PDB file of C-alpha atoms in Angstrom:
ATOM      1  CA  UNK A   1      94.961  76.809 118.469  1.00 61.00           C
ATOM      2  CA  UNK A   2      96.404  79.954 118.267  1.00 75.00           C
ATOM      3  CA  UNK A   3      96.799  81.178 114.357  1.00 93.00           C
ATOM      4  CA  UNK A   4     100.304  83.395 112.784  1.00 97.00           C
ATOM      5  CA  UNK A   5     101.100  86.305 114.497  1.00 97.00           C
ATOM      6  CA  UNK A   6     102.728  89.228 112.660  1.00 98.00           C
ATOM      7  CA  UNK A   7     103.831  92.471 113.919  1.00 97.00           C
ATOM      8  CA  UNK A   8     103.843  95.170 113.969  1.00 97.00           C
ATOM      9  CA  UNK A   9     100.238  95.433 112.140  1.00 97.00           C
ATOM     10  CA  UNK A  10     101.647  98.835 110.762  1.00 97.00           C
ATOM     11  CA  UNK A  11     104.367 100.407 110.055  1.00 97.00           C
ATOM     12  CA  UNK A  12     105.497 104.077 108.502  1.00 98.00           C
ATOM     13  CA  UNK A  13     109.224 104.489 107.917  1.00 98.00           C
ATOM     14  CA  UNK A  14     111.465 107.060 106.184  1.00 98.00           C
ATOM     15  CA  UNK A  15     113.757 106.121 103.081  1.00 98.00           C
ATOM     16  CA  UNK A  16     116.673 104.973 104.152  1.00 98.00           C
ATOM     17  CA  UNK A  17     115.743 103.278 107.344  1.00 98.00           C
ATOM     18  CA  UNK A  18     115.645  99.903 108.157  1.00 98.00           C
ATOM     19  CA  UNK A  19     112.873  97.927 109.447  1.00 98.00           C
ATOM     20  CA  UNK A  20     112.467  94.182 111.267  1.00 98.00           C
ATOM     21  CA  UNK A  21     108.931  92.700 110.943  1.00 98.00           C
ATOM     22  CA  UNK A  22     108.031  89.447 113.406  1.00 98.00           C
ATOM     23  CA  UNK A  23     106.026  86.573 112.787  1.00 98.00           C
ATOM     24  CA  UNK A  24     105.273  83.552 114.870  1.00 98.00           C
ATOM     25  CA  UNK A  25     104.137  80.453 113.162  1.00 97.00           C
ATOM     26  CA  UNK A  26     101.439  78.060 114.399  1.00 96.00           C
ATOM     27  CA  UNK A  27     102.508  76.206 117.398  1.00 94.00           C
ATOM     28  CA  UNK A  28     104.362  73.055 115.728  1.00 93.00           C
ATOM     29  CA  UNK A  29     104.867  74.786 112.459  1.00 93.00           C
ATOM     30  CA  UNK A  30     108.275  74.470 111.928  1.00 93.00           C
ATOM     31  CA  UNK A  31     108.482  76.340 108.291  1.00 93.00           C
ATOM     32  CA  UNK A  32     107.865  80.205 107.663  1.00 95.00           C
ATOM     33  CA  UNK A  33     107.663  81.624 104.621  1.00 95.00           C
ATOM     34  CA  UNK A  34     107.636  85.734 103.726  1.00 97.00           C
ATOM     35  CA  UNK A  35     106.063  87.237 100.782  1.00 96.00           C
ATOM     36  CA  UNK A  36     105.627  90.683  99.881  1.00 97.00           C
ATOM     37  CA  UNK A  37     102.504  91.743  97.951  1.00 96.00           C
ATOM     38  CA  UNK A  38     102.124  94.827  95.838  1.00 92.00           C
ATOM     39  CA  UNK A  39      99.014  95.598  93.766  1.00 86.00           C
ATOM     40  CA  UNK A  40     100.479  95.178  90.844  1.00 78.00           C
ATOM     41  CA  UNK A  41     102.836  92.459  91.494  1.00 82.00           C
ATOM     42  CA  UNK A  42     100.409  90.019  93.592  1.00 86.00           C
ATOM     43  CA  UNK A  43     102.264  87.734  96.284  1.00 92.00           C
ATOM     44  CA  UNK A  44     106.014  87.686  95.825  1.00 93.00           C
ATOM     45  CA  UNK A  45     108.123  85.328  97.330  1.00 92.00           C
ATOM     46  CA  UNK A  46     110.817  86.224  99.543  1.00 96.00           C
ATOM     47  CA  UNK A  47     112.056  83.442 101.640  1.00 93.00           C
ATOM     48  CA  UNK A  48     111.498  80.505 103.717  1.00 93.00           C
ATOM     49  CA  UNK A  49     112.949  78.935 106.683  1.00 94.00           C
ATOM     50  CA  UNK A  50     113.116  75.689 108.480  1.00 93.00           C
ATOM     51  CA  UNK A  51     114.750  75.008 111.410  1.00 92.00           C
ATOM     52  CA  UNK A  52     116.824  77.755 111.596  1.00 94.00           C
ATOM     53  CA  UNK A  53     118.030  77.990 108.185  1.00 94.00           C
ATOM     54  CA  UNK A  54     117.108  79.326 104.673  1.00 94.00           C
ATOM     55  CA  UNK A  55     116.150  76.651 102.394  1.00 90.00           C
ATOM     56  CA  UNK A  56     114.868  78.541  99.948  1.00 88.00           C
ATOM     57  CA  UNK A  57     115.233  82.428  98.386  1.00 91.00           C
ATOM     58  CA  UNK A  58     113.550  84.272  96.084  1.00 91.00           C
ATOM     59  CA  UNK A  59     114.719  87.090  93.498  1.00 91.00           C
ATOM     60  CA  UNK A  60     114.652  90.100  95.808  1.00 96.00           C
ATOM     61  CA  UNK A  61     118.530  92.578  96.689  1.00 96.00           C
ATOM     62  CA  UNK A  62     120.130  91.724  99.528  1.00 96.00           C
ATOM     63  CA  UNK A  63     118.433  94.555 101.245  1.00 97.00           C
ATOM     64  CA  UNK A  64     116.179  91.808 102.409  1.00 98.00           C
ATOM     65  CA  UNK A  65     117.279  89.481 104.717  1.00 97.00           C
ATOM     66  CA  UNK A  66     115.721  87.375 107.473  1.00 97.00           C
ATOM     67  CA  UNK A  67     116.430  84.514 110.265  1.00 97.00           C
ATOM     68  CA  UNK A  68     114.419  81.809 112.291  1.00 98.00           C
ATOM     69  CA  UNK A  69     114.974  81.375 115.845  1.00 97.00           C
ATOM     70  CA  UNK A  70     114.763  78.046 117.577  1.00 96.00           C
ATOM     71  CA  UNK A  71     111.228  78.289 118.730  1.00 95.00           C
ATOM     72  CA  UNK A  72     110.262  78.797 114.927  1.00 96.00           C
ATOM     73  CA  UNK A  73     109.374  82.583 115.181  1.00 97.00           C
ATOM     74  CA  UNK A  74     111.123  84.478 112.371  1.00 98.00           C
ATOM     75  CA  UNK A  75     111.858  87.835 111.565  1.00 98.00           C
ATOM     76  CA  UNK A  76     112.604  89.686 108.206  1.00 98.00           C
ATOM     77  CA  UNK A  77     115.016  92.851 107.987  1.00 98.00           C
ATOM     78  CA  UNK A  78     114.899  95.295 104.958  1.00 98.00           C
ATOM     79  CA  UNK A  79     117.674  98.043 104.880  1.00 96.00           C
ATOM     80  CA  UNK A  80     118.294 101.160 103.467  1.00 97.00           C
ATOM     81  CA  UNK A  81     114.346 101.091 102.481  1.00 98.00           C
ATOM     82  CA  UNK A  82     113.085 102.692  99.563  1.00 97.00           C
ATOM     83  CA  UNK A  83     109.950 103.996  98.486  1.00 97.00           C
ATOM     84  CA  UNK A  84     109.115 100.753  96.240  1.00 95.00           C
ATOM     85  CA  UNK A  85     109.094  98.951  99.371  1.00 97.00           C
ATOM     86  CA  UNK A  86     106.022  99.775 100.529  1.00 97.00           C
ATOM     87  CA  UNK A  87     103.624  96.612 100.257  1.00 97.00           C
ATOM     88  CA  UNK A  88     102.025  94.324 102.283  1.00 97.00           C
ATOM     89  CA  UNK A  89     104.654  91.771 103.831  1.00 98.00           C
ATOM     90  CA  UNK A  90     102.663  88.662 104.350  1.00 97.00           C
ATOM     91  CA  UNK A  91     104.132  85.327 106.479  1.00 97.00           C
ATOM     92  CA  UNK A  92     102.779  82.098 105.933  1.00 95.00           C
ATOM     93  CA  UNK A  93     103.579  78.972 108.608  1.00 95.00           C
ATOM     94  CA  UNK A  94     103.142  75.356 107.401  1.00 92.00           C
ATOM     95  CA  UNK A  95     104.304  72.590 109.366  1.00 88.00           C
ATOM     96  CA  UNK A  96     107.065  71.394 106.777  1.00 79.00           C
ATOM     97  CA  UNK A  97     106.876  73.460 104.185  1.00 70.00           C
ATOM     98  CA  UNK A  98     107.128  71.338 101.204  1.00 69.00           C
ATOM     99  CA  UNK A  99     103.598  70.039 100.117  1.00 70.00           C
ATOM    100  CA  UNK A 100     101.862  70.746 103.027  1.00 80.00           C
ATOM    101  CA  UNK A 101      99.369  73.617 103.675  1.00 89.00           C
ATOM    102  CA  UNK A 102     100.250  76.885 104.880  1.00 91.00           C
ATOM    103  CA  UNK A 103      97.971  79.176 106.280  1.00 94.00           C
ATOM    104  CA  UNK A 104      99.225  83.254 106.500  1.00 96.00           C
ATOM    105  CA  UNK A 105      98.912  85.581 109.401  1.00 97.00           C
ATOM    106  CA  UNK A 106      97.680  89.430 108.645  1.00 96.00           C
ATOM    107  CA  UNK A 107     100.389  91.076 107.638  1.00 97.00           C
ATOM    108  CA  UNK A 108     102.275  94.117 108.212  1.00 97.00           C
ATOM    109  CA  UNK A 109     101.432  97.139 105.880  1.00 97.00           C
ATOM    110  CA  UNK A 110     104.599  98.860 105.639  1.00 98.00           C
ATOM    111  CA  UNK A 111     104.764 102.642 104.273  1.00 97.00           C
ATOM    112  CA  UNK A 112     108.440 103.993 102.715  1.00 98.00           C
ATOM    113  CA  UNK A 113     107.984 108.018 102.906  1.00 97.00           C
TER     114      UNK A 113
ATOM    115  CA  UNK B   1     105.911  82.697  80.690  1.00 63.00           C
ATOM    116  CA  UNK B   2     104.740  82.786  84.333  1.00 71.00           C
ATOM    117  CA  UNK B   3     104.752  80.347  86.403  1.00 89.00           C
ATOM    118  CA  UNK B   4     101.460  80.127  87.838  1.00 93.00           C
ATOM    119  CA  UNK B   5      98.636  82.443  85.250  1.00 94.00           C
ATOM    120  CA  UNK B   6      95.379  83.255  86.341  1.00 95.00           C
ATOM    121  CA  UNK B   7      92.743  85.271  84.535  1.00 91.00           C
ATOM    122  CA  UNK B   8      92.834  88.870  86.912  1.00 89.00           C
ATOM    123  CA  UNK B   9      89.054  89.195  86.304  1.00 89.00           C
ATOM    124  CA  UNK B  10      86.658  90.630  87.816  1.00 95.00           C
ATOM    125  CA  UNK B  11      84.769  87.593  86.937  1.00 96.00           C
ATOM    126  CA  UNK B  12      80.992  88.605  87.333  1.00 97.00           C
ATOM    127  CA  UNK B  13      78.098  86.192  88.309  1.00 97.00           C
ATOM    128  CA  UNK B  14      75.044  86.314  89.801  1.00 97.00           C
ATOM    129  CA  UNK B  15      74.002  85.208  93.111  1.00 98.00           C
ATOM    130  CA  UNK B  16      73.159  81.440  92.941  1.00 97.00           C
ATOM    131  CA  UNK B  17      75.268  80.809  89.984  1.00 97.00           C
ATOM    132  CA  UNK B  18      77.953  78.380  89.803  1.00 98.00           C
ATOM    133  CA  UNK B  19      81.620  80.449  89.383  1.00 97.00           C
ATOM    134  CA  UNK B  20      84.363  79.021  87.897  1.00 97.00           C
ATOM    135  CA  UNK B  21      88.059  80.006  88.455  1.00 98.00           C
ATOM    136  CA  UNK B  22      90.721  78.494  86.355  1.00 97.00           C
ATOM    137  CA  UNK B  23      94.362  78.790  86.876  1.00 97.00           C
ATOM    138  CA  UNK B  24      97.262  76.945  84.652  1.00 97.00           C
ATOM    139  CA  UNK B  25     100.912  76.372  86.095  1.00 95.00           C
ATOM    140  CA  UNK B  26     104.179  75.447  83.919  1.00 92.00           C
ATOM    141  CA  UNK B  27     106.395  73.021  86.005  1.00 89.00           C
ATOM    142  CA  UNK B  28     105.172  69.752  84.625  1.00 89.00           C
ATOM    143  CA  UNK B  29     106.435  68.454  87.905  1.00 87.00           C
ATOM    144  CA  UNK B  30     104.443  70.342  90.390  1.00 89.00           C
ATOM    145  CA  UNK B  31     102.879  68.465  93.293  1.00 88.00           C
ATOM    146  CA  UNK B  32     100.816  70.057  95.483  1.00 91.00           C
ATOM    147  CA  UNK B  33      97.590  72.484  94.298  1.00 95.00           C
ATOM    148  CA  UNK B  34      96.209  75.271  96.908  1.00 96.00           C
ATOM    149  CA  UNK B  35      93.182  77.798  96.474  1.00 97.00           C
ATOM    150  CA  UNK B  36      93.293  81.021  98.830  1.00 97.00           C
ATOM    151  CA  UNK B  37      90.424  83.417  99.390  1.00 98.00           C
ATOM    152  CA  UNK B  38      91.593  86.986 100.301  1.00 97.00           C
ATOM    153  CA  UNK B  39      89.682  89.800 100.515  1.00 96.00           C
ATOM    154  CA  UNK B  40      90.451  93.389  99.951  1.00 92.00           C
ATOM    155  CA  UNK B  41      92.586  94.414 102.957  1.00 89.00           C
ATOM    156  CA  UNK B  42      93.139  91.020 104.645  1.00 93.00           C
ATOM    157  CA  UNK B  43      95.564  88.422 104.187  1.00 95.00           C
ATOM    158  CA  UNK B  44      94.981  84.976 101.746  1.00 96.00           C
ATOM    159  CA  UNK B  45      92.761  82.127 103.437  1.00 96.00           C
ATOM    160  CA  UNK B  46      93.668  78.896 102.374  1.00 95.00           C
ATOM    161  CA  UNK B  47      90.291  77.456 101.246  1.00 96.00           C
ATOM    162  CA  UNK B  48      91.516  74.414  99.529  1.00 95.00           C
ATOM    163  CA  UNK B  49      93.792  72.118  98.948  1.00 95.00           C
ATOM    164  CA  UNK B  50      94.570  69.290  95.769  1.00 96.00           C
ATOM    165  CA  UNK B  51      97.098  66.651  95.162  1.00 93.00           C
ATOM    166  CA  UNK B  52      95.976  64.190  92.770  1.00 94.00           C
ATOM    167  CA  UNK B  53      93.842  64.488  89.319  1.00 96.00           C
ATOM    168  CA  UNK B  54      90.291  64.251  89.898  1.00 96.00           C
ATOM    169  CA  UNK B  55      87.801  66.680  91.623  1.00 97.00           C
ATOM    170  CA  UNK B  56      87.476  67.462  95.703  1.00 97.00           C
ATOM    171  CA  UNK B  57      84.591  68.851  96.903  1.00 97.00           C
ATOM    172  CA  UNK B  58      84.522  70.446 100.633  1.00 96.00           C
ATOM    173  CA  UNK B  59      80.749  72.271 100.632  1.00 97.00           C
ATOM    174  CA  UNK B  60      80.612  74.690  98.107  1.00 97.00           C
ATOM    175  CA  UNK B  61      83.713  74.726  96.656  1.00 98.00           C
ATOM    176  CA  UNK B  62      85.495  72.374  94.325  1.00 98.00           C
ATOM    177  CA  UNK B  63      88.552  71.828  93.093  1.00 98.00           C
ATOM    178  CA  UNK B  64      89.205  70.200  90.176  1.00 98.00           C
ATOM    179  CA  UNK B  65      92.835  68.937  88.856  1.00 97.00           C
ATOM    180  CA  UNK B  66      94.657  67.649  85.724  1.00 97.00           C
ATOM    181  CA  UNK B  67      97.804  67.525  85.810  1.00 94.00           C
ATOM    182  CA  UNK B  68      98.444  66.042  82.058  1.00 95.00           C
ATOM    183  CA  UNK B  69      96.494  69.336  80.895  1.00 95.00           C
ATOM    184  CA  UNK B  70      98.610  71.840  83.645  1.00 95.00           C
ATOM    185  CA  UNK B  71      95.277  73.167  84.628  1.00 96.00           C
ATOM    186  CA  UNK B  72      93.529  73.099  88.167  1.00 97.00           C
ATOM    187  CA  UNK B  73      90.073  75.044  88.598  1.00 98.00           C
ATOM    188  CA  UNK B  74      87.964  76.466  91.543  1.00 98.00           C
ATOM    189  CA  UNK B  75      84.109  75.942  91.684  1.00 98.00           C
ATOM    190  CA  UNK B  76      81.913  77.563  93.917  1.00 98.00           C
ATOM    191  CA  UNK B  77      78.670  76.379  93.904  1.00 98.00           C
ATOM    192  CA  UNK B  78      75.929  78.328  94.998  1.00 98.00           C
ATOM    193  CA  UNK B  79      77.898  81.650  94.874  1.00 98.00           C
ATOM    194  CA  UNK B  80      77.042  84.786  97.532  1.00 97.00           C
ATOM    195  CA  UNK B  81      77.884  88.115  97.962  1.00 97.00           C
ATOM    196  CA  UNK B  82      80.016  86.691 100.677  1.00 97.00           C
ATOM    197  CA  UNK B  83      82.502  85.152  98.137  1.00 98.00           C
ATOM    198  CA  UNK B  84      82.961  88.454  96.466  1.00 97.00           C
ATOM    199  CA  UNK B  85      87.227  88.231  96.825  1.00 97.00           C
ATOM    200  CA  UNK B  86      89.924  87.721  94.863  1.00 97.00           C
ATOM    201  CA  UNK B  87      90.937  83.941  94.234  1.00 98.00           C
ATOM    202  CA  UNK B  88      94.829  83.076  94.751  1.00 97.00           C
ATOM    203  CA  UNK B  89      96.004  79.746  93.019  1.00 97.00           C
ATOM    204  CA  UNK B  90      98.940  78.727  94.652  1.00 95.00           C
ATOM    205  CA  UNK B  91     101.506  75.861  93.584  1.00 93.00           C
ATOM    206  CA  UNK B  92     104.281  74.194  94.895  1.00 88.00           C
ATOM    207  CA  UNK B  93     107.353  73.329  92.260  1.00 73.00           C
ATOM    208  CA  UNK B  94     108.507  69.783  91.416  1.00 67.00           C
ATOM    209  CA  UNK B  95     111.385  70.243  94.585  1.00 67.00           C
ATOM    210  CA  UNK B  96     108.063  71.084  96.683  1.00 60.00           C
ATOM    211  CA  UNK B  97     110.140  73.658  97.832  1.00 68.00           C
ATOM    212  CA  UNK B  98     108.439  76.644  97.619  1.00 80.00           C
ATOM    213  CA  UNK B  99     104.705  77.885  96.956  1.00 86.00           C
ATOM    214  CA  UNK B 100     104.394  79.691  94.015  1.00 89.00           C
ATOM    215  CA  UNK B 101     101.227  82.074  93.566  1.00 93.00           C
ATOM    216  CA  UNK B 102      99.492  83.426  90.544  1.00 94.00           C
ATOM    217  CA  UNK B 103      98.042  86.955  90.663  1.00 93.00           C
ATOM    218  CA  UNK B 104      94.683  86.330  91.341  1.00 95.00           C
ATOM    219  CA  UNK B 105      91.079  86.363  90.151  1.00 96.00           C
ATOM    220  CA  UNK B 106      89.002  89.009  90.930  1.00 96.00           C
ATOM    221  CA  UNK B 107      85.318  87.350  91.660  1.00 97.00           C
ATOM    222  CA  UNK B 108      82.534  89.555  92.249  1.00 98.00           C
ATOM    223  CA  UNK B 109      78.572  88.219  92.784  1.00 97.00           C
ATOM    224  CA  UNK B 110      75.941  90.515  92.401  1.00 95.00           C
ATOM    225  CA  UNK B 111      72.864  89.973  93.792  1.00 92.00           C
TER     226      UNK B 111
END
């Protein structure tokens, strides 16, 4: 059973540019959830979808935005990036999302120069 | 007050010894109790998983939850060099809606 699948693995972008990371869940998984990790932060939440739409949002500018298609892969958008940005932007796929497990796929390191 | 503490560590132990990671949450109502492994560079592993009070043991490793206390632990019996990693305690909110993680416990074993 194939596990998440995030890409790009890395990415180096300018300040101001925008950016669209991918993930696709576990086959079945119908949630996906993005964090962003920072060292001093530790795992942020950013958002999760199910079936298409955002059930849930956490405390990050609408800079960040994302969407779920209908085979469950999702994608996240950042625009006008800035240098705090940079971080590790970590998806996680669980097959409800609400007291089930959900297991994360390697992230995309994502540099703001 | 956070939402999900953990002691950021490192937390030092020998090889052999039993290591203990604690982590204590503040929605009374929370459900649903996760441990992650992640080492430096890669993403969180989900190691394992608690709903009810009580222990769970899976090898090594057991969890151990009370929920009248707020307070769920990791214990990793046996402890390697392998398990050198930082520990993620994860919990989901009384709408289950959304995992909430603390920052981490650094563990190292020396050998």
């Amino acid at each position: 059973k194939a596990g998440v699948t995030q890409t790009p693995r890395y990415l180096i972008k300018t300040r101001g540019q925008q950016v669209t990371l991918s993930c696709s869940p576990i086959s079945g998984h119908r949630s996906v959830s993005w964090y962003q990790q920072t060292p001093g932060q530790g795992l942020q939440f950013l958002f999760e979808y199910f079936s298409e739409t955002q059930r849930n949002k956490g405390n990050f500018p609408g800079r960040f935005s994302g969407r779920q298609f209908s085979n469950s892969r999702s994608e996240m958008n950042v625009s006008t990036l800035e240098l705090g940005d940079s971080a590790l932007y970590l998806c996680a796929s669980s097959s409800t999302g609400r007291d089930t497990e959900a297991f994360f796929g390697q992230g995309t390191r994502l540099t703001v120069v | 007050q956070k939402e999900v503490e953990q002691n950021s560590g490192p937390l030092s132990v020998p090889e052999g010894a039993i290591a203990s990671l604690n982590c204590t949450y503040s929605d009374r109502g929370s459900q649903s109790f996760f441990w992650y492994r992640q080492y430096s560079g890669k993403s969180p592993e989900l190691i394992m998983s608690i709903y009810s009070n009580g222990d769970k043991e899976d090898g090594r490793f057991t969890a151990q939850l009370n929920k009248a206390s707020q307070y769920v632990s990791l214990l990793i019996r046996d402890s390697q060099p392998s398990d050198s990693a930082t520990y993620l305690c994860a919990v989901t909110g009384q709408s289950n809606d959304k995992l909430i993680f603390g920052t981490g416990t650094r563990l190292q074993v020396f050998p």
